[in-house]
Short mmCIF file of C-alpha atoms in Angstrom, two decimals:
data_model
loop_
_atom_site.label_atom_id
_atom_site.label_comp_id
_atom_site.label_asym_id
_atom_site.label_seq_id
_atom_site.Cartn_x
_atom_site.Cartn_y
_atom_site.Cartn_z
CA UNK A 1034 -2.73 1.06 -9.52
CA UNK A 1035 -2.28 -0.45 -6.32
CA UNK A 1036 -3.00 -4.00 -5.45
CA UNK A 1037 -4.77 -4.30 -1.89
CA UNK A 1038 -6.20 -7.46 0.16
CA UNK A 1039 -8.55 -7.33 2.68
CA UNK A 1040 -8.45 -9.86 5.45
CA UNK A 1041 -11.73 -10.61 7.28
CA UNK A 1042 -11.90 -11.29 11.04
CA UNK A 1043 -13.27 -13.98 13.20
CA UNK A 1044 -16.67 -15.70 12.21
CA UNK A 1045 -16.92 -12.95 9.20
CA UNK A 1046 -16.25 -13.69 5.55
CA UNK A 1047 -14.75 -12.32 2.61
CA UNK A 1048 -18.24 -10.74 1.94
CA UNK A 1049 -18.02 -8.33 4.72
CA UNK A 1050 -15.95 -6.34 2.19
CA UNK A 1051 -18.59 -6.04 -0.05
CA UNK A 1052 -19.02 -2.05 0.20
CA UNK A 1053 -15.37 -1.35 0.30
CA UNK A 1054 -14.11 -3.81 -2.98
CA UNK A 1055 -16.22 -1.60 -5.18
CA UNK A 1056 -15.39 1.57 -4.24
CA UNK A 1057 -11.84 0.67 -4.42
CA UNK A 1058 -12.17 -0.61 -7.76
CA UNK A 1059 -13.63 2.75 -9.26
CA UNK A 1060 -10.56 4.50 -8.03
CA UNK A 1061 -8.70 2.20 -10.35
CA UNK A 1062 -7.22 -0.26 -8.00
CA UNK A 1063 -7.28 -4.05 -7.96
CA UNK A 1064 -8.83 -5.77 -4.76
CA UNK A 1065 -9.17 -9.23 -3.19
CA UNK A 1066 -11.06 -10.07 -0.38
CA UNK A 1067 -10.67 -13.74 0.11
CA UNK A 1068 -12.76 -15.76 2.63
CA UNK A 1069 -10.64 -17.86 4.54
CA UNK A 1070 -10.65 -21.19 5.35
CA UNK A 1071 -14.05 -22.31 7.53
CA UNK A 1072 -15.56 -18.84 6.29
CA UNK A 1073 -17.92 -18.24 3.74
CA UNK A 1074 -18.05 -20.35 0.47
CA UNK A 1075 -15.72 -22.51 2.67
CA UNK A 1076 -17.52 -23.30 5.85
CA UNK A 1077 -17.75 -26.98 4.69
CA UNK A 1078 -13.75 -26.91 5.30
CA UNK A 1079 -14.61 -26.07 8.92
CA UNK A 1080 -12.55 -28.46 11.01
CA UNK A 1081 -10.52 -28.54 14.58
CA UNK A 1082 -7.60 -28.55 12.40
CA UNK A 1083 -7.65 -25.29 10.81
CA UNK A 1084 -6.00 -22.51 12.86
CA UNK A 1085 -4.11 -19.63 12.36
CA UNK A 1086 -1.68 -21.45 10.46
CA UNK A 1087 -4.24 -22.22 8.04
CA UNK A 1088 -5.24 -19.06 7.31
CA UNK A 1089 -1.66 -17.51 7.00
CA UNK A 1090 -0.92 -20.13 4.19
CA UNK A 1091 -4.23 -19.21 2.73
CA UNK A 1092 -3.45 -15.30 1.90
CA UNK A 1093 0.67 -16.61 1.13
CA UNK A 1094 -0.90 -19.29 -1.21
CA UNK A 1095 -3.03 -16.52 -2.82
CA UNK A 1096 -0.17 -14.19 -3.18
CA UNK A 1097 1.96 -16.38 -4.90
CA UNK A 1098 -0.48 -17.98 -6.89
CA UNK A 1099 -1.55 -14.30 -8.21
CA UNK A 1100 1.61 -13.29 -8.23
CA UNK A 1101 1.00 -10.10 -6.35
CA UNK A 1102 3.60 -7.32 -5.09
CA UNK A 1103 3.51 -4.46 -3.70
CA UNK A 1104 0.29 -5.11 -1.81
CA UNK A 1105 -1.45 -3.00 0.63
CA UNK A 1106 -2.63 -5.75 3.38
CA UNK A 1107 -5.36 -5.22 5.67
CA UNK A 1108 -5.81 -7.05 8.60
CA UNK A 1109 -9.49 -6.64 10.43
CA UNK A 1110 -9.87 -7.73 14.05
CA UNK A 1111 -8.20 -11.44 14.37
CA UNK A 1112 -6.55 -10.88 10.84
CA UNK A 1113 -4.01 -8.60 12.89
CA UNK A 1114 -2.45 -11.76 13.50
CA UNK A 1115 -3.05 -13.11 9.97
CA UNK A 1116 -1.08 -10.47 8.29
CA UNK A 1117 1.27 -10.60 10.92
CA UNK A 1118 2.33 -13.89 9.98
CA UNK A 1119 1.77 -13.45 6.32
CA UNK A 1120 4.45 -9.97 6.08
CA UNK A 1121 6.99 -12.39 8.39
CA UNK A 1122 6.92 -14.85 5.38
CA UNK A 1123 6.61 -12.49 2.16
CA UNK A 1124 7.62 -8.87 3.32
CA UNK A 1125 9.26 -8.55 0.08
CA UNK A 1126 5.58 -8.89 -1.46
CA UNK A 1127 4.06 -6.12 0.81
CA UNK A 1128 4.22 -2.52 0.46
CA UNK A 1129 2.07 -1.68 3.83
CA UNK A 1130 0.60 -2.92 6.79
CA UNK A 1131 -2.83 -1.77 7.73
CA UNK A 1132 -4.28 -3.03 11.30
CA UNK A 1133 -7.83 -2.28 11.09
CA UNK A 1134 -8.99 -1.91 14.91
CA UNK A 1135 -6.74 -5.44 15.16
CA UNK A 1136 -5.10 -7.50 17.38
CA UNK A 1137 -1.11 -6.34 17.02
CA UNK A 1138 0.86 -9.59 18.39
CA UNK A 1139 4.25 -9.91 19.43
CA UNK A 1140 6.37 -12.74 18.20
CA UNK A 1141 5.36 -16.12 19.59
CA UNK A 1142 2.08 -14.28 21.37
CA UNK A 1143 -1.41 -16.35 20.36
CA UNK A 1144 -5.07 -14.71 19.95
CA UNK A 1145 -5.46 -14.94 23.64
CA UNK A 1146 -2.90 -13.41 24.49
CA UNK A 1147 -3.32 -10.27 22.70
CA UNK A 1148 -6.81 -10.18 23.70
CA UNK A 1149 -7.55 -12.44 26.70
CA UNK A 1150 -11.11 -12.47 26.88
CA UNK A 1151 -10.77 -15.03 23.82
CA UNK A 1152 -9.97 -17.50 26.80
CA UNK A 1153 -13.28 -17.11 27.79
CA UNK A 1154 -14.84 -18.04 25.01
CA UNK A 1155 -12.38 -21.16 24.44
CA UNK A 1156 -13.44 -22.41 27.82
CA UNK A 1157 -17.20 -21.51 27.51
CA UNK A 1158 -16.84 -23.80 23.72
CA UNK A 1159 -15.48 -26.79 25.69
CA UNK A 1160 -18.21 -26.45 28.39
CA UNK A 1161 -21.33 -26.45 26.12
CA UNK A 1162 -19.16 -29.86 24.16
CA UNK A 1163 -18.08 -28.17 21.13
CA UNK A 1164 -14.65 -27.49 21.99
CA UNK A 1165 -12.99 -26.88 19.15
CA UNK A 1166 -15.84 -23.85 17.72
CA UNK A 1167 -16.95 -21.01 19.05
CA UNK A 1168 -20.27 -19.69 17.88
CA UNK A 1169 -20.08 -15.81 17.01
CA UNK A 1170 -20.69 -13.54 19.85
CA UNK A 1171 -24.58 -12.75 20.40
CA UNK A 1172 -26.29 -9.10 19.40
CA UNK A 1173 -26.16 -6.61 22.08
CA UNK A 1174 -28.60 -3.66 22.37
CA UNK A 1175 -27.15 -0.52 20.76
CA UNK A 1176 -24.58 1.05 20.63
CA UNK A 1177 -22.79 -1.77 20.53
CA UNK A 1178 -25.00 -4.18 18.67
CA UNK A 1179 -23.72 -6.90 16.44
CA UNK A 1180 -19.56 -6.52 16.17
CA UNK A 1181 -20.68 -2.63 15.98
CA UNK A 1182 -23.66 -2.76 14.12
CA UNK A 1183 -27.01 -1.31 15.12
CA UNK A 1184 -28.38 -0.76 11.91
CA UNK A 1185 -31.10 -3.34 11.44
CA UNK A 1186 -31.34 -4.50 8.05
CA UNK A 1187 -27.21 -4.24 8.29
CA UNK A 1188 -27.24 -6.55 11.35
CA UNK A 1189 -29.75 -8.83 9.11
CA UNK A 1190 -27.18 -9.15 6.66
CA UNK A 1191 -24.26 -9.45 8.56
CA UNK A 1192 -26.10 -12.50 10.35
CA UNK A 1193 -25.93 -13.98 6.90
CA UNK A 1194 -22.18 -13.62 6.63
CA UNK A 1195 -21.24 -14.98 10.10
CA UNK A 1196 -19.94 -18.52 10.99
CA UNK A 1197 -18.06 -20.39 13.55
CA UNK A 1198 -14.76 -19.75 14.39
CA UNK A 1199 -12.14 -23.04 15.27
CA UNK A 1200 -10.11 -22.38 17.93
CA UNK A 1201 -6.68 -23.10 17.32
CA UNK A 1202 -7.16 -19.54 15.14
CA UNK A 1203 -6.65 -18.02 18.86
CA UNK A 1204 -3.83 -20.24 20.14
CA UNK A 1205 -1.29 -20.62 17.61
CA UNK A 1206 1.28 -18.74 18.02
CA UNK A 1207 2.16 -16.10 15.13
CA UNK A 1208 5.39 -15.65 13.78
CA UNK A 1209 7.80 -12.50 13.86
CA UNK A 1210 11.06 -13.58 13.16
CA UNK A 1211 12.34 -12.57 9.91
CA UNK A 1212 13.80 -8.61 10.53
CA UNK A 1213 13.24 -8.05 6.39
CA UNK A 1214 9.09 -7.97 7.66
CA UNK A 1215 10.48 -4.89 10.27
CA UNK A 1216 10.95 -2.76 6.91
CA UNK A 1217 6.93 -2.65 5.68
CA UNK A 1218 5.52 0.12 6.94
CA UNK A 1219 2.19 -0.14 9.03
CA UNK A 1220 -0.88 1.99 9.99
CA UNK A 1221 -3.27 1.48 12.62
CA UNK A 1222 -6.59 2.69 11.98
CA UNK A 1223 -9.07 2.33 15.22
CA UNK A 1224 -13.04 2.25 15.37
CA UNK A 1225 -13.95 4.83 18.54
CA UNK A 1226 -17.53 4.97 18.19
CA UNK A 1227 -20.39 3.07 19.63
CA UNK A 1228 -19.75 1.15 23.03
CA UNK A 1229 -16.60 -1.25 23.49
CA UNK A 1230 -18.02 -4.86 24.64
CA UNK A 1231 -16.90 -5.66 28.26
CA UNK A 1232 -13.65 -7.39 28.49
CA UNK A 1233 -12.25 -6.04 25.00
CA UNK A 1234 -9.22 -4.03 25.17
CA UNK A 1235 -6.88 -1.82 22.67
CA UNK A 1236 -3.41 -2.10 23.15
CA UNK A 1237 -1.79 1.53 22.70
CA UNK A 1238 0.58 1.88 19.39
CA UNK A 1239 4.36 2.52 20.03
CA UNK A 1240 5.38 5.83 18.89
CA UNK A 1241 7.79 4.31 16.90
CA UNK A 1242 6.98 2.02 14.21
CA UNK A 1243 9.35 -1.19 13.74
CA UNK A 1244 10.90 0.43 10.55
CA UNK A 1245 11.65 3.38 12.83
CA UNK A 1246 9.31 6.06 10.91
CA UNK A 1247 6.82 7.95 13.68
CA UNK A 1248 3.48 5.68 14.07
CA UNK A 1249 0.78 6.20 12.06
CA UNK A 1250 -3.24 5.82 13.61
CA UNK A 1251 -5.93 7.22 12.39
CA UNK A 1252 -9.23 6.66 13.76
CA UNK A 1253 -13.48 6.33 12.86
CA UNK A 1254 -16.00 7.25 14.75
CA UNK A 1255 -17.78 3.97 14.53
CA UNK A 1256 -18.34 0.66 15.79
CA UNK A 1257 -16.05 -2.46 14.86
CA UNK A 1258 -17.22 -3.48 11.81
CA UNK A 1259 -15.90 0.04 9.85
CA UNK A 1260 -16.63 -1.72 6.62
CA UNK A 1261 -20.37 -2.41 7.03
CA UNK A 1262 -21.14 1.30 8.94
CA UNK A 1263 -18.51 3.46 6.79
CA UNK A 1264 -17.40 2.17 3.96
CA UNK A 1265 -16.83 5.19 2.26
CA UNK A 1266 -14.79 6.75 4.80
CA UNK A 1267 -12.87 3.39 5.44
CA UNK A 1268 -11.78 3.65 1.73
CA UNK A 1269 -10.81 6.95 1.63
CA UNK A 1270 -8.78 5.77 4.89
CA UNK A 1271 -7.18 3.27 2.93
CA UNK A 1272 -6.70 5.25 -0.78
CA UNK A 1273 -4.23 7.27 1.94
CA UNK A 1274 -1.75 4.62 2.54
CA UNK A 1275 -1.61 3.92 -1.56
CA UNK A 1276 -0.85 7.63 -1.81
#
C-alpha cells in the first residue's frame, strides 16, 4: 500500500480530487486530498495573511499529525511550490515527487517568478481594491475553457469548487535548502491538450533530476485540470510512480 497526497492548486479545493481519491483507493492505496487553508471547507480562514507559508505548514502539519511516510506527493499547478517547500522540510517522509503540469521553483524564487503572468493578476487585484485576493481566472471559449475544462456540466461543478486565492501564495519565497530533499525522486507529468491561456508558460525539465537519475515526464493529452477531464488515466499515471 502506498500512502499518496494530492495537493490542489490555486482557487481549487481538495474536492477537485474527487475522481482520482476513489480510484486510488480500489487499487488498495490510502489517499488524502486536503483543502488548504482559504480553500474549500476553509474559505472562512481566507485572510491577507495566509500565503505560501501557510499552506506548506498545512500538508507538514498533516503529515506529522498522521504520521505518514513514504508518501507519494502531488503537487497540481501552484502546489509545485507547495510540495517544494514541504520535501525541503520532511524529505525523509517522502518517497516521490510528482509535479502535475506545476510550477517547478528554484530556491528563494516566488509564484511570480516561476510564472510571471501571476504579476498581472497581483496588480489587476490591487487596482479593482482588493489587493490582497485574486478572483479565479474567468471561462474562456473552448479549448481552453475553465482551467482546461470545456465540458459543461464539469465546468458547472468546478465553479462550485473555486475560490479566491490571497496573494502572498505567489510571493513568498519557497524554500530549497536542505540537500537531504535533493534525494526524493520526482516526475513531471504535463497536460498538452486543449489551448494554453496567453501568457502561461512551461519551463522545460532538466535532463537530470536533482538526485542525478535521468528525468522522468510523462504527458496527457488534456487541458489543465487532468483530474476533472482524465481521471482515470491520471491515476494510472500516478499507480506508476508507486510501482
Amino acid at each position: 500500500m502506498t500512502t499518496f497526497l494530492l495537493i490542489h492548486g490555486a482557487w481549487h479545493s481538495g474536492r477537485a480530487w474527487d475522481r482520482v481519491v476513489p480510484l486510488l483507493e480500489s487499487a488498495g492505496h490510502r489517499v488524502f486530498a486536503p483543502s488548504l487553508t482559504g480553500y474549500g471547507d476553509t474559505t472562512h480562514l481566507l485572510s491577507p495573511e495566509v500565503g505560501l507559508e501557510t499552506h506548506v505548514e498545512d500538508v507538514v502539519g498533516l503529515i506529522r499529525e498522521e504520521d505518514l511516510t513514504d508518501v507519494v506527493l502531488v503537487g497540481h499547478s501552484y502546489a509545485g511550490l507547495v510540495i517544494s517547500s514541504v520535501v525541503n522540510d520532511v524529505p525523509e517522509r517522502i518517497a516521490h515527487l510528482v509535479y502535475l503540469d506545476a510550477m517547478v521553483p528554484e530556491h528563494g524564487e516566488a509564484g511570480v517568478d516561476v510564472q510571471p503572468i501571476t504579476q498581472k493578476l497581483i496588480d489587476q487585484a490591487a487596482e479593482s481594491g482588493n489587493g490582497w485576493r485574486i478572483p479565479p481566472l474567468p471561462e474562456m471559449p473552448p479549448p481552453t475553457g475553465l482551467f482546461g475544462v470545456t465540458d459543461p456540466a464539469d465546468v458547472a461543478w468546478l465553479r462550485t469548487l473555486l475560490s479566491d486565492q490571497p496573494v502572498g501564495c505567489l510571493q513568498q519565497p519557497v524554500r530549497l535548502d536542505n540537500p537531504a530533499a535533493a534525494s526524493v525522486p520526482r516526475t513531471h507529468i504535463h497536460c498538452v491538450g486543449g489551448a494554453v491561456p496567453e501568457g502561461i508558460t512551461r519551463r522545460p525539465v532538466p535532463p537530470i533530476q536533482p538526485n542525478g537519475s535521468p528525468a522522468r515526464v510523462w504527458t496527457l493529452p488534456t487541458g489543465h485540470d487532468c483530474m476533472i477531464t482524465m481521471p482515470a488515466e491520471l491515476t494510472e499515471l500516478l499507480l506508476k510512480t508507486a510501482r
